[in-house]
Short mmCIF file of C-alpha atoms (C1' of nucleotides) in Angstrom, two decimals:
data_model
loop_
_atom_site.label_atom_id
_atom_site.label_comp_id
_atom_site.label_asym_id
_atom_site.label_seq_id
_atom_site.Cartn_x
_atom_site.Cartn_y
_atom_site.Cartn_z
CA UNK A 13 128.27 109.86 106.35
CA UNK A 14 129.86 112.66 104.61
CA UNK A 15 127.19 113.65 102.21
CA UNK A 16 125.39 116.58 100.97
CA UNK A 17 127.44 119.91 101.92
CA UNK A 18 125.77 122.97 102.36
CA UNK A 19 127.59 124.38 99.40
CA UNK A 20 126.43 121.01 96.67
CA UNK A 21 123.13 122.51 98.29
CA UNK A 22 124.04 126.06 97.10
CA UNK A 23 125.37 124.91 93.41
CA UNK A 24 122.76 122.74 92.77
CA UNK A 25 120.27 125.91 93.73
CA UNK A 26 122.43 128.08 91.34
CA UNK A 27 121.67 125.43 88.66
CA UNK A 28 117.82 126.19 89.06
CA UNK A 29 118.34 129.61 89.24
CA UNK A 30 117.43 129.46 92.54
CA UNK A 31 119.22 131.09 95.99
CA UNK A 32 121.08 130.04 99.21
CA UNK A 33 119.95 131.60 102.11
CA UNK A 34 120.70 131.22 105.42
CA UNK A 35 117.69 129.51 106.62
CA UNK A 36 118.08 126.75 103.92
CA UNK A 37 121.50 125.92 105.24
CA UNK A 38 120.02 125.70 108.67
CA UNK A 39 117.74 123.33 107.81
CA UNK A 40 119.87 120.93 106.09
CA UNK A 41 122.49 121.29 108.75
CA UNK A 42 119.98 120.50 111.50
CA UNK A 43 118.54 117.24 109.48
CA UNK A 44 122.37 116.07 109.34
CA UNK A 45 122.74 116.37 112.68
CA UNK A 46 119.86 114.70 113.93
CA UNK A 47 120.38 110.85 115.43
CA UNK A 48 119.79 108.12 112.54
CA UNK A 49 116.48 107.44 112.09
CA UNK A 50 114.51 110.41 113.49
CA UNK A 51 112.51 112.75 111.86
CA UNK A 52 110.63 115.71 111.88
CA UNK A 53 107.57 117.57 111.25
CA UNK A 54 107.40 121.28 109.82
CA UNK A 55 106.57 122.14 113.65
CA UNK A 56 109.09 119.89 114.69
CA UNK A 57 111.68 121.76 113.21
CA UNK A 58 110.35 125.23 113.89
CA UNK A 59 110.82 124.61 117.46
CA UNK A 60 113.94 123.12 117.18
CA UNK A 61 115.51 126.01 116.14
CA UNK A 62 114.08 128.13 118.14
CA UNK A 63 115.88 126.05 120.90
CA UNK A 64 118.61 126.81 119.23
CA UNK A 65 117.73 129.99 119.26
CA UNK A 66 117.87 130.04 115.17
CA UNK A 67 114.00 130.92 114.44
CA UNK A 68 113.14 130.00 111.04
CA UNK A 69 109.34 130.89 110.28
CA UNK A 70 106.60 128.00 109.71
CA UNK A 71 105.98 129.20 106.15
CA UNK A 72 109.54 128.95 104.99
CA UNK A 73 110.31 125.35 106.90
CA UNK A 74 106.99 124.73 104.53
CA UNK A 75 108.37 125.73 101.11
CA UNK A 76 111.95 124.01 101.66
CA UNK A 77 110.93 121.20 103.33
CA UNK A 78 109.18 120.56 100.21
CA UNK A 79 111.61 121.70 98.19
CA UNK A 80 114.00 119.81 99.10
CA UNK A 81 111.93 116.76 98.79
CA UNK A 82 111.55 117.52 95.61
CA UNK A 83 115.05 117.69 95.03
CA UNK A 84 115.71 113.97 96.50
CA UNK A 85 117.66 115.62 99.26
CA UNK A 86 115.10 114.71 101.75
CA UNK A 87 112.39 112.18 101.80
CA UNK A 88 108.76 113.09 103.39
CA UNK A 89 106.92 110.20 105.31
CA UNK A 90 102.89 109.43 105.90
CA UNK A 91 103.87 107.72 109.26
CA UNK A 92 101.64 108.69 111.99
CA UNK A 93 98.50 110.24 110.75
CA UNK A 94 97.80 113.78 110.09
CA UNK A 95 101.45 115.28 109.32
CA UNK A 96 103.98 114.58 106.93
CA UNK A 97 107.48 114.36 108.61
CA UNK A 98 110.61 114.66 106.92
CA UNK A 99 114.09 112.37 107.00
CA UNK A 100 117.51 112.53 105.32
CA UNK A 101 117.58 110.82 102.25
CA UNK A 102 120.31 108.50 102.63
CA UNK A 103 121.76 106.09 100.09
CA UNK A 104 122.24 102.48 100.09
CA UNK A 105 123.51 100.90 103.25
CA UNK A 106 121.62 103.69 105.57
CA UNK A 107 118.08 103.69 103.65
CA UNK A 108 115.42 102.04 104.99
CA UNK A 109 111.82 101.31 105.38
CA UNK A 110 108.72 101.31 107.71
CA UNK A 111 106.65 99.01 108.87
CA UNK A 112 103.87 100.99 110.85
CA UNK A 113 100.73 99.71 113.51
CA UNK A 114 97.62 101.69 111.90
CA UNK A 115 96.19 101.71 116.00
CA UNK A 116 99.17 103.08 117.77
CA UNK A 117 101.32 104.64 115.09
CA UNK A 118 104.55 102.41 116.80
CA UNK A 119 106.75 102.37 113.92
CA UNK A 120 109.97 99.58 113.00
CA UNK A 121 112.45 100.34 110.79
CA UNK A 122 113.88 98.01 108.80
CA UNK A 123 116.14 97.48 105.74
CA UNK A 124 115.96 95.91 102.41
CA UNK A 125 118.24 96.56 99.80
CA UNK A 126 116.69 93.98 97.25
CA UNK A 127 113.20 95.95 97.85
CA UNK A 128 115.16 99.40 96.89
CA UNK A 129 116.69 97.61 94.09
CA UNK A 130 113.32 96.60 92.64
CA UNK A 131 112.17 100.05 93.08
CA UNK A 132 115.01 101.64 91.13
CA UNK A 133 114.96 99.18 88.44
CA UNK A 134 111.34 99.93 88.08
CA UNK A 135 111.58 103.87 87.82
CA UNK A 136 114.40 103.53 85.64
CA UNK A 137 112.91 101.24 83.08
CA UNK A 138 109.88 103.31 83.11
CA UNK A 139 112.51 106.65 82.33
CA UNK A 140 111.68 108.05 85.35
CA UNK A 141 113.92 109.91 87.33
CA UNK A 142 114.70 108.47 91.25
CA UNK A 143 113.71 110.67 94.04
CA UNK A 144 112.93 107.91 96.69
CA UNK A 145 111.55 104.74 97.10
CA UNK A 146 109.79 103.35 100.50
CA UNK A 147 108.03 100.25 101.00
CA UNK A 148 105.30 101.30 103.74
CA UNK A 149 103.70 98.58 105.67
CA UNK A 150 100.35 98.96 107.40
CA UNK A 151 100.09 96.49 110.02
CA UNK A 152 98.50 95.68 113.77
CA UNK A 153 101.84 95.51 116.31
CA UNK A 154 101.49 92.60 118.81
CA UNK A 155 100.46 94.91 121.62
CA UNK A 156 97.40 96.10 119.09
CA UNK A 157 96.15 92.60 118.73
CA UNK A 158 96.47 91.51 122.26
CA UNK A 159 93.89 94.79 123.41
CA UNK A 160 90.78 94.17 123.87
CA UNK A 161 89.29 97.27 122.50
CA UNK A 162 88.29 96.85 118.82
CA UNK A 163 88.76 98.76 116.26
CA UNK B 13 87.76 88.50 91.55
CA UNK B 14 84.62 86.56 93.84
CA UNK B 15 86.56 88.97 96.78
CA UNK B 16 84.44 90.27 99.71
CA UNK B 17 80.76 90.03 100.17
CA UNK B 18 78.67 92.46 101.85
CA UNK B 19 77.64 89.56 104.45
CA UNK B 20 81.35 88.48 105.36
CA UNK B 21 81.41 92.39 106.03
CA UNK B 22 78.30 92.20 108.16
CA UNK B 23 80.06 89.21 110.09
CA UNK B 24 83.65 90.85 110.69
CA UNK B 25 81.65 93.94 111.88
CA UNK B 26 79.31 91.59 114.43
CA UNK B 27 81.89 90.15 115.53
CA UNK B 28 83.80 93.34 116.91
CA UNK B 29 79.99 94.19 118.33
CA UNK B 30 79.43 97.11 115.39
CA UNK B 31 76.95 96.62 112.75
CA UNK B 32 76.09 96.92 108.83
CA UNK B 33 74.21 99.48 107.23
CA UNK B 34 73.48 100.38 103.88
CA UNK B 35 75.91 102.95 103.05
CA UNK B 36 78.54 100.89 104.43
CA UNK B 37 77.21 98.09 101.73
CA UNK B 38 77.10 100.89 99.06
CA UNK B 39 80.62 102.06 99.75
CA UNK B 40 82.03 98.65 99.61
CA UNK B 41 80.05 97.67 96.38
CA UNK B 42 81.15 101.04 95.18
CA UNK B 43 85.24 100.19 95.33
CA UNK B 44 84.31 96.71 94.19
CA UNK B 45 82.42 97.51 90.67
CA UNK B 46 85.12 100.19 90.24
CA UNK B 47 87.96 99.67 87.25
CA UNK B 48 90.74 98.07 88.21
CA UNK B 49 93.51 100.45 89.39
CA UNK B 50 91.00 103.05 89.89
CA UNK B 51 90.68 104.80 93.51
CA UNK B 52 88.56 107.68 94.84
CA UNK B 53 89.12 110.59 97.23
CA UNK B 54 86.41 111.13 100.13
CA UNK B 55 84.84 113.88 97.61
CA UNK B 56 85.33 111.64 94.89
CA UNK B 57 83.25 108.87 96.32
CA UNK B 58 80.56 111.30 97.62
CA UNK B 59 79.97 112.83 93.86
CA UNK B 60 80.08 109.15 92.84
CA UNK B 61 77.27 108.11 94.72
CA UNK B 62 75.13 111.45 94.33
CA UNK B 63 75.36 110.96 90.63
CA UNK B 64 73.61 107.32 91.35
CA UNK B 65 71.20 109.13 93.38
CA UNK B 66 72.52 107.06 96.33
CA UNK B 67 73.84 110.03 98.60
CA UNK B 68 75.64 109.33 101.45
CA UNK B 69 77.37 112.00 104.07
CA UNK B 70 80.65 113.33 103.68
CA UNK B 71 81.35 112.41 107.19
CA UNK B 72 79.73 109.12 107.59
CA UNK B 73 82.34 108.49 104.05
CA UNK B 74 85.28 109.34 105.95
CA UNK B 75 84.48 107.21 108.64
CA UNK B 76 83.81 104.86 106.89
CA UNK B 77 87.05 104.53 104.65
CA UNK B 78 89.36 104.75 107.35
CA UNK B 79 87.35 102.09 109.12
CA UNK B 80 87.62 99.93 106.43
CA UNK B 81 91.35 100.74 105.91
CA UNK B 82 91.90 99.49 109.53
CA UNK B 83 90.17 96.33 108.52
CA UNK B 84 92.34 95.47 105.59
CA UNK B 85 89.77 95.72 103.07
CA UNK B 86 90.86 99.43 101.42
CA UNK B 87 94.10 100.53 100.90
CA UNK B 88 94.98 103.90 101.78
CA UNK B 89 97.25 105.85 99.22
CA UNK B 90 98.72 109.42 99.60
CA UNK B 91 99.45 109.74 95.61
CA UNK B 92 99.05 113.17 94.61
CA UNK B 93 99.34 115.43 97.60
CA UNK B 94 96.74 116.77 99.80
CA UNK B 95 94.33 114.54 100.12
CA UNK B 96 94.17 110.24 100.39
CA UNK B 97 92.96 108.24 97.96
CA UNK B 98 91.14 104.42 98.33
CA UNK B 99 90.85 101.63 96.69
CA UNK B 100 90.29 97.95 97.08
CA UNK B 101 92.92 95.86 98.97
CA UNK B 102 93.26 93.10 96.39
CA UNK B 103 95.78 89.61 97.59
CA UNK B 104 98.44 88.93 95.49
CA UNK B 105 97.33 88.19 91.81
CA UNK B 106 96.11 91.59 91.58
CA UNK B 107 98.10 93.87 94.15
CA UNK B 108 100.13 96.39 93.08
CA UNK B 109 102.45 99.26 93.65
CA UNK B 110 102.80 102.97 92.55
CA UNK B 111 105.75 104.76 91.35
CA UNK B 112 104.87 108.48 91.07
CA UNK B 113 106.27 111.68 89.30
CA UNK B 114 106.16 114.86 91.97
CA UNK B 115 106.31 117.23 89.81
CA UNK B 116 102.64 116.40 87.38
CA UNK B 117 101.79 113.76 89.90
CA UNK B 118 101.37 110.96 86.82
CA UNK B 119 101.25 107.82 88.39
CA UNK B 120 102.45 104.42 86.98
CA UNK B 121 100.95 100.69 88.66
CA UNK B 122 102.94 97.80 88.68
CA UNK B 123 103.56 94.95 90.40
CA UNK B 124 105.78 93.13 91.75
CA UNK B 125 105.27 89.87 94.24
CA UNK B 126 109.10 89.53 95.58
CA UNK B 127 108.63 92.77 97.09
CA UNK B 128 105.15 91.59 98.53
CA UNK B 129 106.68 88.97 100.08
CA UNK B 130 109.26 90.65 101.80
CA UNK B 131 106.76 93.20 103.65
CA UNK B 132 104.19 90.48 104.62
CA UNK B 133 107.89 88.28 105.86
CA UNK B 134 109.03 91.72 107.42
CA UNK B 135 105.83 92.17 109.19
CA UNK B 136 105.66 88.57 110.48
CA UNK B 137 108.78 88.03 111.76
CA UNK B 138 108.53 91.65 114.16
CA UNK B 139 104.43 89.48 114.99
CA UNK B 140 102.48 92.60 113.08
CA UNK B 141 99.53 91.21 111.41
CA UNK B 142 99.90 92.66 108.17
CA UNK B 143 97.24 94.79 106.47
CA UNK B 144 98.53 96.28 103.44
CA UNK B 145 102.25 96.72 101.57
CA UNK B 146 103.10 99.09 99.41
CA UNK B 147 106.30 100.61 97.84
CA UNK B 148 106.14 103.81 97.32
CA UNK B 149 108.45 105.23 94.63
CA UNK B 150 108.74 109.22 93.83
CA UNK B 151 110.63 110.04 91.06
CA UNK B 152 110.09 112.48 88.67
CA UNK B 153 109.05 111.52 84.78
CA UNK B 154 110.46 111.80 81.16
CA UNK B 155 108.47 114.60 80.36
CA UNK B 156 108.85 116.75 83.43
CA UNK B 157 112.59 115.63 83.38
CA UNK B 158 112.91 117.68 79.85
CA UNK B 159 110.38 120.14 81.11
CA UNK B 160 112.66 123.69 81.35
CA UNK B 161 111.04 125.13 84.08
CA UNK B 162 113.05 124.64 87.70
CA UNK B 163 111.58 123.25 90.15
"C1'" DT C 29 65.12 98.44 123.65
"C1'" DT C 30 69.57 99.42 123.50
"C1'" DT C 31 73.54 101.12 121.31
"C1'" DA C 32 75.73 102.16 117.14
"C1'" DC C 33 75.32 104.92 113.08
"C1'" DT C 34 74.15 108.84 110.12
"C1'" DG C 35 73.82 113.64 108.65
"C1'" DC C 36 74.37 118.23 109.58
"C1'" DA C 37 76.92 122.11 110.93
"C1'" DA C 38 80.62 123.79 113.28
"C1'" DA C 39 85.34 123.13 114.66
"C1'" DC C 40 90.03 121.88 113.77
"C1'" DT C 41 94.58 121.77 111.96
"C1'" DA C 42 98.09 121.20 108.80
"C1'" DT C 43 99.53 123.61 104.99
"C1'" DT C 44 99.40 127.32 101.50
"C1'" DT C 45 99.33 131.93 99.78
"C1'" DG C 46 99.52 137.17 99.13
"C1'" DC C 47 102.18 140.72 100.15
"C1'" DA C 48 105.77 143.99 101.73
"C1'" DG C 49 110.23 144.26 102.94
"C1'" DA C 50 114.89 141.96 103.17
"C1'" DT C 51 118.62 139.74 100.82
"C1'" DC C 52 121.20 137.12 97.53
"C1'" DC C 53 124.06 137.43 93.40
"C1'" DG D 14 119.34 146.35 90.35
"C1'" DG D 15 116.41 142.90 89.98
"C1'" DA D 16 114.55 138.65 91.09
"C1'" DT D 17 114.14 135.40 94.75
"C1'" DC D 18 113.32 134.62 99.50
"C1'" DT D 19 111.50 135.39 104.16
"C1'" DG D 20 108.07 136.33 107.73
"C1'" DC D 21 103.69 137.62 108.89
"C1'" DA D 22 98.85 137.18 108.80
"C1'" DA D 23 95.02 135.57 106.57
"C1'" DA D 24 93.00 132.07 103.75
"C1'" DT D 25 92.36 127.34 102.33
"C1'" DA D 26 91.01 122.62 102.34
"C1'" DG D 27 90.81 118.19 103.90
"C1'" DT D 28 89.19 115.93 107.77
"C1'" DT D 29 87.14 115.43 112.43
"C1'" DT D 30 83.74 116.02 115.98
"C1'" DG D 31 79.41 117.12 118.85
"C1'" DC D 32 74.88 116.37 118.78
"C1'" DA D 33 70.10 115.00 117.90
"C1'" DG D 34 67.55 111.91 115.43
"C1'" DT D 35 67.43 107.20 112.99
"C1'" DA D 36 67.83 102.43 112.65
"C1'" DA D 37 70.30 97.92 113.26
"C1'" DA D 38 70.02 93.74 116.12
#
DNA sequence: TTTACTGCAAACTATTTGCAGATCC
DNA sequence: GGATCTGCAAATAGTTTGCAGTAAA
């Protein structure tokens, strides 16, 4: 666990010349908080916090969310169609992967450290720079096949 | 190469009760005669075929694509953002992966068949019949990497 | 002859952007 | 003090959908 602190957040902004503010320490608190393997859409999150009574507007959860993807502190995710939803970006023995049933969206998680191995042994002998590295599997789940309904 | 025929189309289609028509021959010729590693937006496809005189509707493309996406024979990919790009689901010889820089969006193939094999394992041992595997690596490249803007 | 498919135009929706005021450093 | 950031509202853009006519089988 342990991880990114709010304030590795704030000197790696400084680095960029960028700011903390309070909203961007909301959102990373509220993203290391939530239960392994969930994640969130930009609306998600907006009314999440406003549960919480901590409204942060759409068009800011839009700018860091991406942001921070950009900064490998979260990773965004093409799982159900539509919307991009955002997870933690979690090293070794908590990343994972998805395997996902094009019909229904019903998603698995799995692991596979050789796969991320590959996949960092590939950017780096190319010189690029890690960010993150999903395998994404595209698949019909057992319930899928078994309808009757094509498609 | 040999790959998919426009009448083993016409008989997958049958068989789920739909049926073939010429644009859905056209698209599927289309991704077939394309370069190798080459893959086309909705738009892209649509100016494509226009400049061959052989127009087809944006909306009947769209169907179209993510029809044949469900069927295994396109690939989806989200590589730059905003919008998805096809391109032909090729078996193993040919299949490939994309590691991709977020910042300029340059995107480098490769392949890799160990990591192939572990998605089509992964998705047959949770019963998924598998449609398409790919790892998805974001990272961010030499020449943004020295680049001095932030971001 | 039936039902699926296409093309058009309109609708939708997730995301982005311009701008004025707030706030971080 | 000055640049970055936020929130709002409006704009954008990719994609979807309703419908009437067309065409596979």
């Amino acid at each position: 666990m342990a991880a990114y602190t709010p304030s590795a957040l704030k000197a790696e902004l400084h680095e960029r010349g960028w700011r903390m503010t309070p909203q961007r320490e909301t959102i990373l608190t509220t993203f290391q908080n939530l239960e392994k393997g969930e994640h969130l859409s930009a609306e998600d999150l907006r009314d999440l916090l406003a549960q919480e009574d901590d409204r942060v507007s759409l068009s800011t959860i839009y700018r860091n969310l991406k942001m921070m993807a950009r900064m490998g502190i979260l990773r965004e995710l093409e799982l159900a169609e539509g919307h991009k939803r955002y997870e933690l970006n979690q090293p070794a023995p908590h990343h994972h992967h998805h395997l996902i049933c094009v019909r229904c969206n019903k998603t698995v998680e799995f692991k596979n450290d050789s796969v991320l191995k590959a996949g960092a042994k590939m950017a780096d002998k190319s010189g690029y720079h890690l960010l993150d590295c999903q395998l994404l599997i595209h698949a019909v789940c057992p319930t899928c096949q078994r309808s009757l309904l094509p498609s």
